[in-house]
């Protein structure tokens, strides 16, 4: 039975350890970091939005709980228009924030991919010329 020897494989093939790192592990690590940064920013945006919506809902529940008569109900209902307008604006802003995060992620991913393809091409060219 033959055993696997990574060192022999690297010596037999065109990749040395540094080339392997630059061609495979480095780009994978860079993309993983980019993805984690995006996930963190998106999660924080979602948490901020959830807190704002929860605070608004609780404030509205408290306001409704203070209604004691027809005048209080009228005042509460009039305030609902402002709350609805504010929530609409908040939703629009949150959606724009998520779109901007996604566009930034796509842009950075494309740039990273282009850099990695160029680096892999350069490495392959050097390895081919070294033979």
Short mmCIF file of N, CA, C and O in Angstrom, two decimals:
data_model
loop_
_atom_site.label_atom_id
_atom_site.label_comp_id
_atom_site.label_asym_id
_atom_site.label_seq_id
_atom_site.Cartn_x
_atom_site.Cartn_y
_atom_site.Cartn_z
N UNK A 1 0.84 -1.17 0.00
CA UNK A 1 0.00 0.00 0.00
C UNK A 1 0.89 1.24 0.00
O UNK A 1 1.86 1.31 0.71
N UNK A 2 0.50 2.19 -0.78
CA UNK A 2 1.27 3.41 -0.91
C UNK A 2 0.74 4.47 0.06
O UNK A 2 -0.46 4.64 0.20
N UNK A 3 1.62 5.22 0.71
CA UNK A 3 1.20 6.26 1.63
C UNK A 3 1.28 7.62 0.95
O UNK A 3 2.05 7.81 0.01
N UNK A 4 0.49 8.52 1.45
CA UNK A 4 0.44 9.87 0.89
C UNK A 4 1.54 10.71 1.50
O UNK A 4 1.65 10.82 2.71
N UNK A 5 2.35 11.32 0.68
CA UNK A 5 3.42 12.19 1.14
C UNK A 5 3.23 13.55 0.47
O UNK A 5 3.52 13.73 -0.71
N UNK A 6 2.71 14.51 1.25
CA UNK A 6 2.41 15.84 0.70
C UNK A 6 3.67 16.53 0.20
O UNK A 6 3.65 17.20 -0.83
N UNK A 7 4.77 16.36 0.90
CA UNK A 7 6.02 17.02 0.49
C UNK A 7 6.46 16.51 -0.88
O UNK A 7 6.87 17.28 -1.75
N UNK A 8 6.36 15.20 -1.07
CA UNK A 8 6.73 14.62 -2.35
C UNK A 8 5.79 15.10 -3.45
O UNK A 8 6.22 15.39 -4.56
N UNK A 9 4.51 15.24 -3.12
CA UNK A 9 3.55 15.70 -4.10
C UNK A 9 3.88 17.13 -4.54
O UNK A 9 3.85 17.45 -5.72
N UNK A 10 4.22 18.00 -3.58
CA UNK A 10 4.56 19.37 -3.92
C UNK A 10 5.82 19.41 -4.78
O UNK A 10 5.92 20.19 -5.71
N UNK A 11 6.81 18.59 -4.46
CA UNK A 11 8.04 18.58 -5.23
C UNK A 11 7.81 18.01 -6.62
O UNK A 11 8.44 18.44 -7.58
N UNK A 12 6.93 17.04 -6.74
CA UNK A 12 6.68 16.40 -8.03
C UNK A 12 5.84 17.28 -8.93
O UNK A 12 5.95 17.22 -10.15
N UNK A 13 4.99 18.08 -8.37
CA UNK A 13 4.11 18.94 -9.15
C UNK A 13 4.70 20.34 -9.27
O UNK A 13 5.76 20.62 -8.74
N UNK A 14 3.96 21.20 -9.93
CA UNK A 14 4.50 22.53 -10.18
C UNK A 14 4.31 23.48 -9.00
O UNK A 14 4.83 24.58 -9.01
N UNK A 15 3.60 23.08 -7.95
CA UNK A 15 3.36 23.97 -6.82
C UNK A 15 4.33 23.69 -5.68
O UNK A 15 4.51 22.56 -5.27
N UNK A 16 4.93 24.75 -5.19
CA UNK A 16 5.64 24.63 -3.92
C UNK A 16 4.70 25.15 -2.83
O UNK A 16 3.60 25.61 -3.12
N UNK A 17 5.12 25.09 -1.61
CA UNK A 17 4.25 25.46 -0.50
C UNK A 17 3.80 26.92 -0.61
O UNK A 17 2.62 27.23 -0.39
N UNK A 18 4.68 27.80 -0.96
CA UNK A 18 4.32 29.22 -1.08
C UNK A 18 3.32 29.43 -2.21
O UNK A 18 2.35 30.18 -2.07
N UNK A 19 3.53 28.77 -3.33
CA UNK A 19 2.60 28.90 -4.45
C UNK A 19 1.23 28.34 -4.07
O UNK A 19 0.20 28.90 -4.44
N UNK A 20 1.23 27.23 -3.34
CA UNK A 20 -0.03 26.64 -2.91
C UNK A 20 -0.78 27.60 -1.99
O UNK A 20 -1.99 27.79 -2.13
N UNK A 21 -0.04 28.22 -1.08
CA UNK A 21 -0.64 29.21 -0.17
C UNK A 21 -1.20 30.38 -0.97
O UNK A 21 -2.33 30.81 -0.75
N UNK A 22 -0.42 30.90 -1.89
CA UNK A 22 -0.84 32.07 -2.67
C UNK A 22 -1.99 31.76 -3.62
O UNK A 22 -2.81 32.61 -3.89
N UNK A 23 -2.02 30.53 -4.13
CA UNK A 23 -3.03 30.18 -5.12
C UNK A 23 -4.33 29.71 -4.50
O UNK A 23 -5.40 30.01 -5.01
N UNK A 24 -4.26 28.98 -3.39
CA UNK A 24 -5.47 28.38 -2.83
C UNK A 24 -5.87 28.94 -1.47
O UNK A 24 -6.96 29.48 -1.31
N UNK A 25 -5.00 28.79 -0.49
CA UNK A 25 -5.38 29.14 0.88
C UNK A 25 -5.52 30.64 1.09
O UNK A 25 -6.44 31.08 1.77
N UNK A 26 -4.63 31.42 0.55
CA UNK A 26 -4.71 32.87 0.72
C UNK A 26 -6.01 33.44 0.18
O UNK A 26 -6.73 34.16 0.89
N UNK A 27 -6.38 33.13 -1.07
CA UNK A 27 -7.65 33.63 -1.60
C UNK A 27 -8.87 33.12 -0.82
O UNK A 27 -9.81 33.86 -0.58
N UNK A 28 -8.81 31.85 -0.41
CA UNK A 28 -9.94 31.31 0.36
C UNK A 28 -10.08 32.04 1.69
O UNK A 28 -11.19 32.36 2.12
N UNK A 29 -8.97 32.31 2.33
CA UNK A 29 -8.99 33.03 3.61
C UNK A 29 -9.49 34.46 3.41
O UNK A 29 -10.29 34.97 4.20
N UNK A 30 -9.05 35.12 2.35
CA UNK A 30 -9.49 36.49 2.07
C UNK A 30 -11.00 36.53 1.82
O UNK A 30 -11.70 37.42 2.33
N UNK A 31 -11.52 35.57 1.06
CA UNK A 31 -12.95 35.53 0.79
C UNK A 31 -13.73 35.22 2.06
O UNK A 31 -14.79 35.80 2.31
N UNK A 32 -13.21 34.32 2.89
CA UNK A 32 -13.88 33.99 4.16
C UNK A 32 -13.94 35.23 5.06
O UNK A 32 -14.98 35.50 5.68
N UNK A 33 -12.86 35.99 5.12
CA UNK A 33 -12.86 37.22 5.93
C UNK A 33 -13.85 38.24 5.39
O UNK A 33 -14.58 38.88 6.15
N UNK A 34 -13.90 38.38 4.07
CA UNK A 34 -14.85 39.30 3.45
C UNK A 34 -16.29 38.87 3.76
O UNK A 34 -17.13 39.70 4.11
N UNK A 35 -16.55 37.59 3.67
CA UNK A 35 -17.89 37.06 3.95
C UNK A 35 -18.27 37.27 5.41
O UNK A 35 -19.41 37.63 5.72
N UNK A 36 -17.33 37.04 6.32
CA UNK A 36 -17.62 37.24 7.74
C UNK A 36 -17.88 38.71 8.05
O UNK A 36 -18.77 39.04 8.84
N UNK A 37 -17.11 39.61 7.43
CA UNK A 37 -17.34 41.05 7.63
C UNK A 37 -18.74 41.44 7.16
O UNK A 37 -19.46 42.18 7.83
N UNK A 38 -19.12 40.93 5.99
CA UNK A 38 -20.46 41.21 5.44
C UNK A 38 -21.53 40.66 6.37
O UNK A 38 -22.51 41.36 6.68
N UNK A 39 -21.37 39.43 6.84
CA UNK A 39 -22.36 38.82 7.73
C UNK A 39 -22.49 39.61 9.03
O UNK A 39 -23.60 39.82 9.54
N UNK A 40 -21.36 40.08 9.55
CA UNK A 40 -21.39 40.87 10.78
C UNK A 40 -22.13 42.19 10.57
O UNK A 40 -22.98 42.59 11.37
N UNK A 41 -21.82 42.88 9.47
CA UNK A 41 -22.49 44.16 9.19
C UNK A 41 -23.98 43.96 8.97
O UNK A 41 -24.80 44.76 9.44
N UNK A 42 -24.33 42.90 8.25
CA UNK A 42 -25.74 42.62 7.98
C UNK A 42 -26.48 42.28 9.28
O UNK A 42 -27.58 42.77 9.52
N UNK A 43 -25.87 41.46 10.11
CA UNK A 43 -26.49 41.10 11.40
C UNK A 43 -26.68 42.33 12.27
O UNK A 43 -27.73 42.50 12.91
N UNK A 44 -25.68 43.20 12.31
CA UNK A 44 -25.80 44.43 13.11
C UNK A 44 -26.91 45.33 12.58
O UNK A 44 -27.66 45.92 13.36
N UNK A 45 -27.03 45.42 11.26
CA UNK A 45 -28.10 46.23 10.67
C UNK A 45 -29.46 45.64 11.02
O UNK A 45 -30.40 46.37 11.36
N UNK A 46 -29.56 44.31 10.98
CA UNK A 46 -30.83 43.66 11.33
C UNK A 46 -31.16 43.84 12.81
O UNK A 46 -32.32 44.07 13.16
N UNK A 47 -30.15 43.74 13.66
CA UNK A 47 -30.38 43.94 15.10
C UNK A 47 -30.82 45.37 15.39
O UNK A 47 -31.73 45.60 16.21
N UNK A 48 -30.18 46.34 14.75
CA UNK A 48 -30.57 47.74 14.93
C UNK A 48 -32.02 47.97 14.49
O UNK A 48 -32.79 48.64 15.19
N UNK A 49 -32.36 47.39 13.35
CA UNK A 49 -33.73 47.54 12.85
C UNK A 49 -34.72 46.86 13.79
O UNK A 49 -35.77 47.45 14.12
N UNK A 50 -34.40 45.67 14.22
CA UNK A 50 -35.31 44.94 15.12
C UNK A 50 -35.52 45.72 16.42
O UNK A 50 -36.64 45.81 16.93
N UNK A 51 -34.46 46.31 16.94
CA UNK A 51 -34.58 47.10 18.18
C UNK A 51 -35.47 48.32 17.95
O UNK A 51 -36.34 48.63 18.77
N UNK A 52 -35.26 48.99 16.83
CA UNK A 52 -36.07 50.18 16.54
C UNK A 52 -37.54 49.81 16.39
O UNK A 52 -38.43 50.50 16.92
N UNK A 53 -37.84 48.72 15.68
CA UNK A 53 -39.23 48.30 15.48
C UNK A 53 -39.85 47.85 16.80
O UNK A 53 -41.01 48.12 17.08
N UNK A 54 -39.08 47.15 17.61
CA UNK A 54 -39.57 46.71 18.92
C UNK A 54 -39.85 47.90 19.82
O UNK A 54 -40.91 47.96 20.47
N UNK A 55 -38.93 48.86 19.84
CA UNK A 55 -39.14 50.06 20.66
C UNK A 55 -40.39 50.80 20.22
O UNK A 55 -41.18 51.28 21.06
N UNK A 56 -40.59 50.91 18.92
CA UNK A 56 -41.78 51.60 18.40
C UNK A 56 -43.05 50.85 18.79
O UNK A 56 -44.03 51.46 19.24
N UNK A 57 -43.01 49.54 18.64
CA UNK A 57 -44.19 48.74 19.01
C UNK A 57 -44.53 48.85 20.48
O UNK A 57 -45.70 48.99 20.85
N UNK A 58 -43.50 48.78 21.32
CA UNK A 58 -43.74 48.90 22.76
C UNK A 58 -44.25 50.29 23.13
O UNK A 58 -45.14 50.43 23.97
N UNK A 59 -43.69 51.31 22.49
CA UNK A 59 -44.15 52.68 22.77
C UNK A 59 -45.62 52.83 22.36
O UNK A 59 -46.40 53.47 23.09
N UNK A 60 -46.00 52.22 21.24
CA UNK A 60 -47.39 52.30 20.80
C UNK A 60 -48.32 51.54 21.74
O UNK A 60 -49.42 51.99 22.03
N UNK A 61 -47.85 50.39 22.23
CA UNK A 61 -48.66 49.62 23.18
C UNK A 61 -48.84 50.41 24.48
O UNK A 61 -49.95 50.44 25.05
N UNK A 62 -47.79 51.06 24.92
CA UNK A 62 -47.89 51.87 26.15
C UNK A 62 -48.83 53.06 25.94
O UNK A 62 -49.63 53.42 26.82
N UNK A 63 -48.72 53.68 24.78
CA UNK A 63 -49.59 54.81 24.48
C UNK A 63 -51.05 54.37 24.43
O UNK A 63 -51.93 55.08 24.94
N UNK A 64 -51.30 53.21 23.85
CA UNK A 64 -52.67 52.72 23.78
C UNK A 64 -53.20 52.38 25.17
O UNK A 64 -54.39 52.57 25.47
N UNK A 65 -52.31 51.89 26.03
CA UNK A 65 -52.72 51.52 27.39
C UNK A 65 -53.13 52.74 28.21
O UNK A 65 -53.86 52.60 29.19
N UNK A 66 -52.70 53.92 27.82
CA UNK A 66 -53.06 55.13 28.56
C UNK A 66 -54.38 55.74 28.09
O UNK A 66 -54.86 56.70 28.70
N UNK A 67 -54.95 55.20 27.01
CA UNK A 67 -56.22 55.74 26.49
C UNK A 67 -57.32 55.44 27.50
O UNK A 67 -57.52 54.28 27.89
N UNK A 68 -58.05 56.53 27.91
CA UNK A 68 -59.11 56.37 28.93
C UNK A 68 -60.46 56.88 28.46
O UNK A 68 -61.48 56.58 29.07
N UNK A 69 -60.45 57.63 27.36
CA UNK A 69 -61.72 58.19 26.90
C UNK A 69 -61.66 58.40 25.39
O UNK A 69 -60.65 58.10 24.74
N UNK A 70 -62.73 58.93 24.84
CA UNK A 70 -62.83 59.14 23.39
C UNK A 70 -61.78 60.13 22.91
O UNK A 70 -61.19 59.96 21.84
N UNK A 71 -61.53 61.16 23.69
CA UNK A 71 -60.52 62.15 23.30
C UNK A 71 -59.14 61.52 23.27
O UNK A 71 -58.34 61.78 22.36
N UNK A 72 -58.82 60.69 24.24
CA UNK A 72 -57.53 59.99 24.27
C UNK A 72 -57.38 59.05 23.09
O UNK A 72 -56.31 58.93 22.50
N UNK A 73 -58.48 58.36 22.72
CA UNK A 73 -58.46 57.46 21.56
C UNK A 73 -58.24 58.25 20.28
O UNK A 73 -57.46 57.84 19.42
N UNK A 74 -58.93 59.40 20.15
CA UNK A 74 -58.75 60.25 18.96
C UNK A 74 -57.30 60.70 18.85
O UNK A 74 -56.69 60.64 17.78
N UNK A 75 -56.73 61.13 19.94
CA UNK A 75 -55.34 61.58 19.96
C UNK A 75 -54.39 60.44 19.60
O UNK A 75 -53.45 60.62 18.82
N UNK A 76 -54.69 59.28 20.16
CA UNK A 76 -53.85 58.09 19.84
C UNK A 76 -53.92 57.77 18.35
O UNK A 76 -52.89 57.52 17.72
N UNK A 77 -55.11 57.76 17.78
CA UNK A 77 -55.29 57.44 16.36
C UNK A 77 -54.62 58.47 15.47
O UNK A 77 -54.07 58.11 14.43
N UNK A 78 -54.67 59.72 15.84
CA UNK A 78 -53.97 60.75 15.06
C UNK A 78 -52.46 60.51 15.09
O UNK A 78 -51.77 60.73 14.09
N UNK A 79 -51.97 60.09 16.22
CA UNK A 79 -50.53 59.80 16.34
C UNK A 79 -50.11 58.60 15.50
O UNK A 79 -48.94 58.49 15.11
N UNK A 80 -51.07 57.73 15.18
CA UNK A 80 -50.74 56.55 14.38
C UNK A 80 -50.28 56.92 12.97
O UNK A 80 -49.46 56.23 12.38
N UNK A 81 -50.81 58.00 12.44
CA UNK A 81 -50.37 58.45 11.11
C UNK A 81 -48.89 58.81 11.12
O UNK A 81 -48.16 58.46 10.20
N UNK A 82 -48.46 59.51 12.16
CA UNK A 82 -47.04 59.87 12.26
C UNK A 82 -46.19 58.62 12.45
O UNK A 82 -45.13 58.48 11.84
N UNK A 83 -46.67 57.70 13.27
CA UNK A 83 -45.92 56.46 13.50
C UNK A 83 -45.80 55.68 12.19
O UNK A 83 -44.71 55.17 11.86
N UNK A 84 -46.88 55.59 11.44
CA UNK A 84 -46.85 54.88 10.16
C UNK A 84 -45.87 55.54 9.19
O UNK A 84 -45.10 54.84 8.51
N UNK A 85 -45.88 56.87 9.16
CA UNK A 85 -44.94 57.59 8.29
C UNK A 85 -43.50 57.34 8.73
O UNK A 85 -42.62 57.08 7.90
N UNK A 86 -43.25 57.41 10.03
CA UNK A 86 -41.90 57.18 10.55
C UNK A 86 -41.43 55.75 10.26
O UNK A 86 -40.27 55.54 9.89
N UNK A 87 -42.33 54.78 10.43
CA UNK A 87 -41.95 53.39 10.15
C UNK A 87 -41.67 53.18 8.66
O UNK A 87 -40.75 52.44 8.31
N UNK A 88 -42.44 53.82 7.82
CA UNK A 88 -42.20 53.72 6.37
C UNK A 88 -40.82 54.26 6.02
O UNK A 88 -40.08 53.64 5.26
N UNK A 89 -40.49 55.41 6.60
CA UNK A 89 -39.16 55.99 6.36
C UNK A 89 -38.06 55.08 6.90
O UNK A 89 -37.02 54.91 6.27
N UNK A 90 -38.30 54.51 8.06
CA UNK A 90 -37.30 53.60 8.66
C UNK A 90 -37.12 52.37 7.78
O UNK A 90 -35.98 51.93 7.54
N UNK A 91 -38.21 51.79 7.31
CA UNK A 91 -38.12 50.62 6.42
C UNK A 91 -37.35 50.94 5.15
O UNK A 91 -36.51 50.16 4.70
N UNK A 92 -37.63 52.10 4.59
CA UNK A 92 -36.93 52.52 3.37
C UNK A 92 -35.44 52.66 3.65
O UNK A 92 -34.60 52.18 2.88
N UNK A 93 -35.08 53.30 4.76
CA UNK A 93 -33.67 53.47 5.12
C UNK A 93 -32.99 52.13 5.38
O UNK A 93 -31.84 51.92 4.97
N UNK A 94 -33.69 51.23 6.06
CA UNK A 94 -33.12 49.91 6.33
C UNK A 94 -32.89 49.13 5.05
O UNK A 94 -31.87 48.46 4.88
N UNK A 95 -33.84 49.21 4.13
CA UNK A 95 -33.69 48.51 2.85
C UNK A 95 -32.52 49.09 2.07
O UNK A 95 -31.72 48.34 1.47
N UNK A 96 -32.37 50.40 2.07
CA UNK A 96 -31.25 51.04 1.38
C UNK A 96 -29.91 50.62 2.00
O UNK A 96 -28.93 50.40 1.29
N UNK A 97 -29.89 50.49 3.32
CA UNK A 97 -28.67 50.09 4.01
C UNK A 97 -28.27 48.66 3.61
O UNK A 97 -27.10 48.39 3.32
N UNK A 98 -29.24 47.77 3.54
CA UNK A 98 -28.97 46.37 3.16
C UNK A 98 -28.50 46.30 1.71
O UNK A 98 -27.54 45.59 1.39
N UNK A 99 -29.14 47.05 0.84
CA UNK A 99 -28.73 47.08 -0.57
C UNK A 99 -27.30 47.59 -0.69
O UNK A 99 -26.48 47.04 -1.44
N UNK A 100 -26.96 48.64 0.05
CA UNK A 100 -25.60 49.20 0.01
C UNK A 100 -24.59 48.17 0.52
O UNK A 100 -23.51 48.03 -0.06
N UNK A 101 -24.94 47.45 1.58
CA UNK A 101 -24.04 46.40 2.09
C UNK A 101 -23.82 45.32 1.04
O UNK A 101 -22.70 44.85 0.83
N UNK A 102 -24.90 44.90 0.39
CA UNK A 102 -24.79 43.86 -0.63
C UNK A 102 -23.97 44.33 -1.83
O UNK A 102 -23.14 43.59 -2.35
N UNK A 103 -24.19 45.55 -2.26
CA UNK A 103 -23.43 46.09 -3.38
C UNK A 103 -21.94 46.18 -3.04
O UNK A 103 -21.09 45.87 -3.87
N UNK A 104 -21.63 46.60 -1.82
CA UNK A 104 -20.24 46.67 -1.38
C UNK A 104 -19.61 45.28 -1.36
O UNK A 104 -18.48 45.10 -1.81
N UNK A 105 -20.35 44.30 -0.86
CA UNK A 105 -19.85 42.92 -0.82
C UNK A 105 -19.59 42.39 -2.22
O UNK A 105 -18.53 41.80 -2.49
N UNK A 106 -20.52 42.61 -3.14
CA UNK A 106 -20.35 42.14 -4.52
C UNK A 106 -19.14 42.82 -5.16
O UNK A 106 -18.32 42.16 -5.81
N UNK A 107 -19.02 44.11 -4.96
CA UNK A 107 -17.90 44.86 -5.53
C UNK A 107 -16.56 44.34 -5.01
O UNK A 107 -15.63 44.09 -5.78
N UNK A 108 -16.47 44.16 -3.69
CA UNK A 108 -15.23 43.67 -3.10
C UNK A 108 -14.96 42.23 -3.51
O UNK A 108 -13.79 41.85 -3.72
N UNK A 109 -16.00 41.42 -3.65
CA UNK A 109 -15.83 40.03 -4.10
C UNK A 109 -15.29 39.98 -5.52
O UNK A 109 -14.40 39.18 -5.83
N UNK A 110 -15.83 40.82 -6.39
CA UNK A 110 -15.36 40.86 -7.77
C UNK A 110 -13.91 41.29 -7.84
O UNK A 110 -13.11 40.71 -8.58
N UNK A 111 -13.56 42.31 -7.07
CA UNK A 111 -12.18 42.79 -7.04
C UNK A 111 -11.24 41.69 -6.53
O UNK A 111 -10.18 41.45 -7.12
N UNK A 112 -11.64 41.02 -5.47
CA UNK A 112 -10.85 39.93 -4.91
C UNK A 112 -10.68 38.81 -5.93
O UNK A 112 -9.57 38.28 -6.10
N UNK A 113 -11.74 38.46 -6.63
CA UNK A 113 -11.68 37.41 -7.64
C UNK A 113 -10.73 37.80 -8.77
O UNK A 113 -9.90 36.98 -9.21
N UNK A 114 -10.83 39.03 -9.23
CA UNK A 114 -9.95 39.49 -10.31
C UNK A 114 -8.48 39.43 -9.88
O UNK A 114 -7.62 38.99 -10.66
N UNK A 115 -8.20 39.87 -8.65
CA UNK A 115 -6.82 39.83 -8.15
C UNK A 115 -6.32 38.39 -8.05
O UNK A 115 -5.17 38.10 -8.41
N UNK A 116 -7.18 37.49 -7.59
CA UNK A 116 -6.77 36.10 -7.43
C UNK A 116 -6.57 35.39 -8.77
O UNK A 116 -5.66 34.58 -8.90
N UNK A 117 -7.40 35.70 -9.74
CA UNK A 117 -7.23 35.11 -11.07
C UNK A 117 -5.92 35.60 -11.68
O UNK A 117 -5.15 34.81 -12.25
N UNK A 118 -5.63 36.88 -11.53
CA UNK A 118 -4.37 37.42 -12.05
C UNK A 118 -3.17 36.76 -11.36
O UNK A 118 -2.21 36.36 -12.01
N UNK A 119 -3.26 36.64 -10.04
CA UNK A 119 -2.16 36.02 -9.30
C UNK A 119 -1.98 34.55 -9.69
O UNK A 119 -0.86 34.08 -9.86
N UNK A 120 -3.08 33.83 -9.85
CA UNK A 120 -3.00 32.42 -10.24
C UNK A 120 -2.42 32.29 -11.65
O UNK A 120 -1.60 31.40 -11.92
N UNK A 121 -2.80 33.20 -12.53
CA UNK A 121 -2.26 33.18 -13.89
C UNK A 121 -0.77 33.46 -13.88
O UNK A 121 0.00 32.78 -14.55
N UNK A 122 -0.36 34.44 -13.09
CA UNK A 122 1.07 34.76 -12.98
C UNK A 122 1.85 33.58 -12.41
O UNK A 122 2.93 33.25 -12.90
N UNK A 123 1.31 32.93 -11.39
CA UNK A 123 1.97 31.79 -10.77
C UNK A 123 2.10 30.64 -11.77
O UNK A 123 3.16 30.01 -11.87
N UNK A 124 1.04 30.38 -12.51
CA UNK A 124 1.07 29.29 -13.50
C UNK A 124 2.06 29.60 -14.61
O UNK A 124 2.78 28.71 -15.08
N UNK A 125 2.11 30.86 -15.02
CA UNK A 125 3.06 31.27 -16.07
C UNK A 125 4.49 31.10 -15.59
O UNK A 125 5.34 30.55 -16.32
N UNK A 126 4.76 31.51 -14.36
CA UNK A 126 6.11 31.37 -13.81
C UNK A 126 6.49 29.89 -13.70
O UNK A 126 7.63 29.51 -14.00
N UNK A 127 5.54 29.08 -13.25
CA UNK A 127 5.82 27.65 -13.09
C UNK A 127 6.07 27.00 -14.45
O UNK A 127 6.95 26.16 -14.59
N UNK A 128 5.31 27.41 -15.47
CA UNK A 128 5.50 26.85 -16.80
C UNK A 128 6.84 27.28 -17.40
O UNK A 128 7.51 26.50 -18.07
N UNK A 129 7.22 28.52 -17.14
CA UNK A 129 8.50 29.03 -17.67
C UNK A 129 9.69 28.43 -16.94
O UNK A 129 10.78 28.37 -17.48
N UNK A 130 9.47 27.98 -15.71
CA UNK A 130 10.58 27.41 -14.92
C UNK A 130 10.96 26.02 -15.40
O UNK A 130 12.04 25.53 -15.11
N UNK A 131 10.07 25.36 -16.11
CA UNK A 131 10.35 23.99 -16.57
C UNK A 131 11.36 23.95 -17.64
O UNK A 131 11.80 24.47 -18.42
#
